[in-house]
Short mmCIF file of C-alpha atoms in Angstrom, two decimals:
data_model
loop_
_atom_site.label_atom_id
_atom_site.label_comp_id
_atom_site.label_asym_id
_atom_site.label_seq_id
_atom_site.Cartn_x
_atom_site.Cartn_y
_atom_site.Cartn_z
CA MET Q 1 26.31 3.33 4.02
CA ARG Q 2 25.27 1.46 0.90
CA GLN Q 3 22.88 2.97 -1.59
CA LEU Q 4 20.74 1.79 -4.47
CA ALA Q 5 19.13 4.18 -6.94
CA VAL Q 6 17.04 3.63 -10.05
CA ASN Q 7 15.91 6.46 -12.33
CA GLY Q 8 13.48 6.45 -15.24
CA SER Q 9 12.97 2.69 -15.44
CA SER Q 10 9.95 0.66 -16.47
CA VAL Q 11 8.54 -2.68 -15.30
CA ARG Q 12 5.88 -4.91 -16.84
CA TYR Q 13 4.04 -7.80 -15.18
CA LEU Q 14 1.53 -9.51 -17.48
CA VAL Q 15 -0.39 -12.71 -16.73
CA GLY Q 16 -2.74 -14.45 -19.13
CA GLN Q 17 -3.89 -13.68 -22.62
CA ARG Q 18 -6.89 -11.45 -21.96
CA LYS Q 19 -6.88 -7.70 -22.41
CA ALA Q 20 -6.28 -5.50 -19.39
CA HIS Q 21 -9.38 -4.39 -17.47
CA PRO Q 22 -9.97 -0.64 -17.19
CA GLY Q 23 -8.54 0.80 -14.00
CA PHE Q 24 -5.95 -1.07 -11.96
CA ASP Q 25 -5.61 -4.69 -13.13
CA PRO Q 26 -3.19 -6.79 -11.03
CA SER Q 27 -2.71 -9.15 -14.00
CA HIS Q 28 -1.51 -6.30 -16.23
CA ILE Q 29 0.82 -4.04 -14.27
CA GLN Q 30 2.88 -1.68 -16.37
CA LEU Q 31 5.03 0.80 -14.47
CA ARG Q 32 6.91 3.64 -16.12
CA ASP Q 33 9.02 6.52 -14.82
CA VAL Q 34 10.08 4.34 -11.89
CA ASN Q 35 12.48 6.21 -9.62
CA PHE Q 36 13.68 5.15 -6.20
CA ARG Q 37 16.53 5.63 -3.79
CA LEU Q 38 17.40 3.34 -0.90
CA ASP Q 39 20.19 4.03 1.54
CA SER Q 40 21.61 2.62 4.76
CA LEU Q 41 21.15 -0.64 2.92
CA SER Q 42 22.64 -3.74 4.49
CA ALA Q 43 21.72 -7.41 4.45
CA GLN Q 44 23.35 -10.39 6.09
CA GLY Q 45 21.04 -13.36 6.31
CA HIS Q 46 17.85 -12.26 8.06
CA ASN Q 47 19.54 -9.13 9.40
CA ILE Q 48 18.33 -6.48 6.98
CA GLN Q 49 18.16 -2.73 7.14
CA ALA Q 50 17.01 -0.29 4.46
CA VAL Q 51 15.78 3.26 4.35
CA ILE Q 52 13.44 4.10 1.48
CA ARG Q 53 14.32 7.73 0.82
CA SER Q 54 12.18 8.14 -2.25
CA PHE Q 55 10.02 6.19 -4.67
CA SER Q 56 7.79 7.41 -7.48
CA MET Q 57 6.17 5.86 -10.53
CA ASN Q 58 3.23 5.93 -12.93
CA GLU Q 59 1.09 2.89 -13.72
CA ARG Q 60 -0.86 2.02 -16.90
CA SER Q 61 -4.19 2.53 -15.11
CA GLY Q 62 -3.44 6.15 -14.25
CA LEU Q 63 -2.24 5.42 -10.72
CA THR Q 64 0.61 7.74 -9.79
CA VAL Q 65 2.77 7.29 -6.72
CA GLN Q 66 4.32 10.65 -5.90
CA SER Q 67 6.28 9.36 -2.95
CA LEU Q 68 6.88 6.34 -0.79
CA SER Q 69 9.20 6.48 2.18
CA GLY Q 70 9.96 4.43 5.24
CA ARG Q 71 12.31 1.97 6.87
CA LEU Q 72 12.70 -1.79 6.90
CA LEU Q 73 14.39 -3.37 9.90
CA ALA Q 74 14.83 -7.11 10.34
CA ASN Q 75 16.77 -9.41 12.63
CA GLN Q 76 16.88 -13.20 13.02
CA LYS Q 77 13.31 -13.30 14.37
CA ASN Q 78 11.37 -10.14 13.48
CA ILE Q 79 10.67 -7.80 10.57
CA ARG Q 80 9.52 -4.23 11.24
CA LEU Q 81 8.18 -1.45 9.04
CA PRO Q 82 8.09 1.39 11.61
CA GLN Q 83 6.24 3.80 9.33
CA LEU Q 84 5.73 3.38 5.62
CA ALA Q 85 4.15 6.46 4.03
CA LEU Q 86 2.70 6.52 0.50
CA LYS Q 87 1.30 9.56 -1.32
CA THR Q 88 -0.52 9.86 -4.61
CA PRO Q 89 -1.92 13.12 -5.99
CA HIS Q 90 -5.24 12.20 -4.31
CA SER Q 91 -4.42 9.97 -1.32
CA GLN Q 92 -2.18 9.45 1.70
CA LEU Q 93 -1.59 6.05 3.29
CA GLU Q 94 0.49 5.05 6.30
CA LEU Q 95 1.34 1.53 7.40
CA THR Q 96 3.14 0.32 10.49
CA ALA Q 97 3.78 -3.41 10.60
CA ASN Q 98 5.63 -5.98 12.68
CA THR Q 99 5.89 -9.63 11.79
CA THR Q 100 8.11 -12.66 12.17
CA TRP Q 101 10.13 -14.57 9.62
CA SER Q 102 7.97 -17.61 10.42
CA PHE Q 103 4.95 -15.68 9.08
CA VAL Q 104 6.82 -14.82 5.86
CA GLU Q 105 7.84 -18.45 5.39
CA ASN Q 106 4.37 -19.81 6.29
CA PRO Q 107 1.49 -17.28 6.56
CA ASP Q 108 -0.55 -19.83 8.58
CA LYS Q 109 2.00 -19.57 11.40
CA GLY Q 110 3.76 -16.71 13.10
CA ASP Q 111 2.05 -13.37 13.53
CA VAL Q 112 1.67 -10.07 11.78
CA ASP Q 113 0.59 -6.89 13.58
CA MET Q 114 -0.46 -3.97 11.36
CA LEU Q 115 -1.88 -0.49 11.70
CA PHE Q 116 -3.22 1.03 8.47
CA ASP Q 117 -4.32 4.67 8.27
CA ALA Q 118 -5.48 6.20 4.99
CA ARG Q 119 -7.20 9.11 3.28
CA ILE Q 120 -8.13 7.77 -0.15
CA GLY Q 121 -9.32 10.22 -2.78
CA LYS Q 122 -12.16 9.54 -5.20
CA GLN Q 123 -9.83 9.17 -8.19
CA ASP Q 124 -7.84 6.39 -6.48
CA VAL Q 125 -10.97 4.63 -5.15
CA LEU Q 126 -12.37 4.45 -8.68
CA LEU Q 127 -9.07 3.12 -10.09
CA PHE Q 128 -9.32 0.10 -7.78
CA ALA Q 129 -13.12 -0.30 -7.78
CA GLY Q 130 -13.27 -2.06 -11.15
CA ALA Q 131 -16.10 -1.75 -13.64
CA LEU Q 132 -18.83 0.21 -11.89
CA PRO Q 133 -21.93 1.76 -13.42
CA GLU Q 134 -21.33 5.30 -14.69
CA ALA Q 135 -24.09 6.58 -12.37
CA PHE Q 136 -22.15 5.31 -9.33
CA ARG Q 137 -18.91 6.86 -10.60
CA LYS Q 138 -20.64 10.23 -11.02
CA GLU Q 139 -22.44 10.10 -7.67
CA TYR Q 140 -19.44 9.00 -5.61
CA PRO Q 141 -18.52 12.08 -3.53
CA PHE Q 142 -15.40 14.13 -4.07
CA ARG Q 143 -14.31 13.56 -0.46
CA PRO Q 144 -11.59 11.30 0.88
CA LEU Q 145 -12.53 7.89 2.18
CA MET Q 146 -10.93 7.71 5.64
CA VAL Q 147 -9.92 4.22 6.78
CA ARG Q 148 -8.13 3.12 9.92
CA ALA Q 149 -7.60 -0.57 10.67
CA THR Q 150 -5.63 -2.61 13.18
CA LEU Q 151 -4.99 -6.27 12.36
CA LYS Q 152 -3.19 -9.00 14.25
CA GLY Q 153 -2.72 -12.69 13.53
CA ASN Q 154 -2.03 -14.92 10.54
CA LEU Q 155 -3.98 -16.64 7.77
CA SER Q 156 -5.25 -19.26 10.24
CA GLY Q 157 -6.81 -16.56 12.39
CA MET Q 158 -6.83 -12.80 11.95
CA GLN Q 159 -8.15 -10.43 14.60
CA LEU Q 160 -9.47 -7.08 13.40
CA SER Q 161 -9.38 -5.04 16.60
CA GLN Q 162 -10.18 -1.71 14.99
CA LEU Q 163 -11.87 -0.75 11.75
CA LYS Q 164 -13.09 2.76 11.13
CA ALA Q 165 -14.27 3.97 7.76
CA GLU Q 166 -15.73 7.37 7.07
CA LEU Q 167 -16.96 9.12 3.97
CA ARG Q 168 -18.34 12.42 5.26
CA GLY Q 169 -21.95 12.93 4.38
CA HIS Q 170 -22.40 9.25 3.49
CA PHE Q 171 -21.19 7.04 6.31
CA LEU Q 172 -19.49 7.94 9.56
CA PRO Q 173 -17.92 6.16 12.53
CA ALA Q 174 -20.30 5.03 15.25
CA VAL Q 175 -21.34 7.58 17.87
CA GLY Q 176 -18.53 8.10 20.36
CA GLU Q 177 -15.85 7.14 17.82
CA SER Q 178 -13.44 9.75 16.56
#
């Protein structure tokens, strides 16, 4: 069993000369208090295995990741994320994904198959929503945005076989959906 641990680190990713936008700005990522622990780590060519035991960090925008856990399994042909779970103080997201190395090497070929299930709190929605009028920010409900999506394909053709979004009291799944 091989392990990798990082405690109390920071990472900066800055692109361009402009000032950072309020909220999350992918051109100005500044992580602090980065902590993670991987174990069962092994890699030999495309054969990779890792267990993410813990991950936490704080980002310049106010985004906080309390925990991230899951597994990565890969062989000569496939890459699997059986269940990646992310939690912030306001949200919970789960991702299950299967893909091929050919997709990683060329996203127009190969396939990816993903199931995304999330409860996203108001505070996290507003971090990623960009510059919105103050009236919208105030009126946005203090309820989680529920999203469930199933995707399959590649950049040449993606099939969205399921998309459900619900914000109770504002928009709901179609009748008969649960």
